[in-house]
CSV table of C-alpha atoms in Angstrom, one decimal:
chain,number,residue,atom,x,y,z
A,11,UNK,CA,62.2,125.8,33.5
A,12,UNK,CA,63.8,122.8,35.4
A,13,UNK,CA,62.5,119.3,35.5
A,14,UNK,CA,60.7,119.8,38.8
A,15,UNK,CA,59.0,122.9,37.6
A,16,UNK,CA,58.0,121.2,34.4
A,17,UNK,CA,56.6,118.2,36.3
A,18,UNK,CA,54.5,120.5,38.5
A,19,UNK,CA,53.2,122.4,35.4
A,20,UNK,CA,52.3,119.1,33.8
A,21,UNK,CA,50.6,117.9,37.0
A,22,UNK,CA,48.5,121.0,37.3
A,23,UNK,CA,47.6,121.3,33.6
A,24,UNK,CA,46.6,117.6,33.3
A,25,UNK,CA,44.5,117.9,36.4
A,26,UNK,CA,42.8,121.0,35.1
A,27,UNK,CA,42.2,119.3,31.7
A,28,UNK,CA,40.7,116.2,33.3
A,29,UNK,CA,38.3,118.4,35.4
A,30,UNK,CA,37.2,120.4,32.3
A,31,UNK,CA,36.6,117.2,30.4
A,32,UNK,CA,34.5,115.7,33.2
A,33,UNK,CA,32.1,118.6,32.9
A,34,UNK,CA,30.7,116.6,29.9
A,35,UNK,CA,30.1,113.4,32.0
A,36,UNK,CA,26.6,112.2,32.5
A,37,UNK,CA,27.5,109.2,34.7
A,38,UNK,CA,28.6,109.8,38.3
A,39,UNK,CA,32.4,109.6,38.6
A,40,UNK,CA,32.4,106.7,41.1
A,41,UNK,CA,30.2,104.6,38.8
A,42,UNK,CA,32.3,105.4,35.8
A,43,UNK,CA,35.5,104.5,37.7
A,44,UNK,CA,34.1,101.2,38.9
A,45,UNK,CA,32.9,100.2,35.4
A,46,UNK,CA,36.3,101.2,34.0
A,47,UNK,CA,38.1,98.9,36.4
A,48,UNK,CA,35.8,96.1,35.5
A,49,UNK,CA,36.1,96.7,31.8
A,50,UNK,CA,39.9,96.8,32.0
A,51,UNK,CA,40.5,94.1,34.6
A,52,UNK,CA,37.6,91.7,34.4
A,53,UNK,CA,35.5,90.6,37.3
A,54,UNK,CA,36.6,91.9,40.7
A,55,UNK,CA,35.4,91.6,44.3
A,56,UNK,CA,33.9,94.6,45.9
A,57,UNK,CA,36.9,94.8,48.3
A,58,UNK,CA,39.3,94.9,45.3
A,59,UNK,CA,37.2,97.6,43.6
A,60,UNK,CA,37.2,99.6,46.9
A,61,UNK,CA,41.0,99.3,47.1
A,62,UNK,CA,41.6,100.4,43.6
A,63,UNK,CA,39.4,103.4,44.1
A,64,UNK,CA,40.7,104.1,47.6
A,65,UNK,CA,37.2,104.2,49.1
A,66,UNK,CA,35.6,102.3,52.0
A,67,UNK,CA,34.1,98.9,51.3
A,68,UNK,CA,30.6,100.3,52.3
A,69,UNK,CA,30.9,103.1,49.7
A,70,UNK,CA,31.8,100.7,46.9
A,71,UNK,CA,29.0,98.3,48.0
A,72,UNK,CA,26.5,101.2,47.5
A,73,UNK,CA,28.1,102.0,44.1
A,74,UNK,CA,27.9,98.3,43.0
A,75,UNK,CA,24.3,98.1,44.2
A,76,UNK,CA,23.3,101.1,42.2
A,77,UNK,CA,25.1,99.7,39.1
A,78,UNK,CA,23.4,96.4,39.6
A,79,UNK,CA,20.0,98.1,39.8
A,80,UNK,CA,20.8,99.8,36.5
A,81,UNK,CA,21.8,96.5,34.9
A,82,UNK,CA,25.3,97.6,34.4
A,83,UNK,CA,27.0,95.0,36.6
A,84,UNK,CA,26.1,91.4,37.6
A,85,UNK,CA,27.2,89.7,40.8
A,86,UNK,CA,28.2,86.0,41.1
A,87,UNK,CA,29.9,83.8,43.5
A,88,UNK,CA,33.7,83.5,43.1
A,89,UNK,CA,34.6,80.0,41.9
A,90,UNK,CA,37.7,80.0,44.2
A,91,UNK,CA,35.9,81.2,47.3
A,92,UNK,CA,32.1,80.9,47.3
A,93,UNK,CA,31.9,83.4,50.3
A,94,UNK,CA,33.2,86.1,47.9
A,95,UNK,CA,31.1,87.9,45.3
A,96,UNK,CA,32.6,88.9,42.0
A,97,UNK,CA,31.3,92.0,40.2
A,98,UNK,CA,31.3,91.8,36.4
A,99,UNK,CA,30.4,94.4,33.9
A,100,UNK,CA,27.4,93.6,31.7
A,101,UNK,CA,26.8,94.4,28.1
A,102,UNK,CA,24.6,97.3,29.2
A,103,UNK,CA,27.4,98.5,31.5
A,104,UNK,CA,30.0,98.4,28.7
A,105,UNK,CA,27.6,100.3,26.4
A,106,UNK,CA,27.1,103.0,29.0
A,107,UNK,CA,30.8,103.2,29.6
A,108,UNK,CA,31.5,103.4,25.9
A,109,UNK,CA,29.0,106.2,25.5
A,110,UNK,CA,30.6,108.1,28.4
A,111,UNK,CA,34.0,107.7,26.9
A,112,UNK,CA,32.7,108.7,23.5
A,113,UNK,CA,31.2,111.9,25.0
A,114,UNK,CA,34.6,112.8,26.5
A,115,UNK,CA,36.5,112.0,23.3
A,116,UNK,CA,34.0,114.0,21.2
A,117,UNK,CA,34.4,117.0,23.5
A,118,UNK,CA,38.2,116.8,23.3
A,119,UNK,CA,38.1,116.5,19.5
A,120,UNK,CA,35.8,119.5,19.2
A,121,UNK,CA,38.2,121.6,21.4
A,122,UNK,CA,41.2,120.4,19.4
A,123,UNK,CA,39.5,121.4,16.1
A,124,UNK,CA,38.2,124.7,17.4
A,125,UNK,CA,41.0,125.9,19.6
A,126,UNK,CA,44.2,124.6,18.1
A,127,UNK,CA,46.1,125.2,14.9
A,128,UNK,CA,47.7,122.3,12.9
A,129,UNK,CA,51.1,122.6,14.5
A,130,UNK,CA,49.5,122.3,18.0
A,131,UNK,CA,47.4,119.3,16.9
A,132,UNK,CA,50.7,117.7,15.7
A,133,UNK,CA,52.2,118.1,19.1
A,134,UNK,CA,49.1,116.4,20.6
A,135,UNK,CA,49.4,113.5,18.2
A,136,UNK,CA,52.8,112.7,19.8
A,137,UNK,CA,51.7,113.4,23.4
A,138,UNK,CA,49.9,110.1,24.3
A,139,UNK,CA,52.9,107.9,23.5
A,140,UNK,CA,55.2,110.3,25.4
A,141,UNK,CA,53.0,110.3,28.5
A,142,UNK,CA,52.6,106.5,28.4
A,143,UNK,CA,56.4,106.3,28.9
A,144,UNK,CA,56.2,108.1,32.2
A,145,UNK,CA,55.9,105.9,35.3
A,146,UNK,CA,56.1,107.9,38.5
């Protein structure tokens, strides 16, 4: 298998894996993605969230409004430009996101325990560091 074939096999298998893990999600993907951006990057404008998720501003506004209604984000004026609103994750939003991430991790851990032998689990232990080195 050459590098291009391996790259395609990795792309397909990682995509399939992500879809199988998302079966365990309880939070809608758009909400989880927005909370993830806010958790990693701090407060952002709706426009910046929309850019990062590659969705329309109006779609992200709906997502943010839903999250605000659930108490998972808070809106405040931007200190640099009072015309802009910043969206920040709340403690409740972080707790919901942590629970969602925990569900995913638990599902993966169960599958690793049930479906893989020790030598396969050893390969997986090295895999995160290897994948982090790839920057397409």
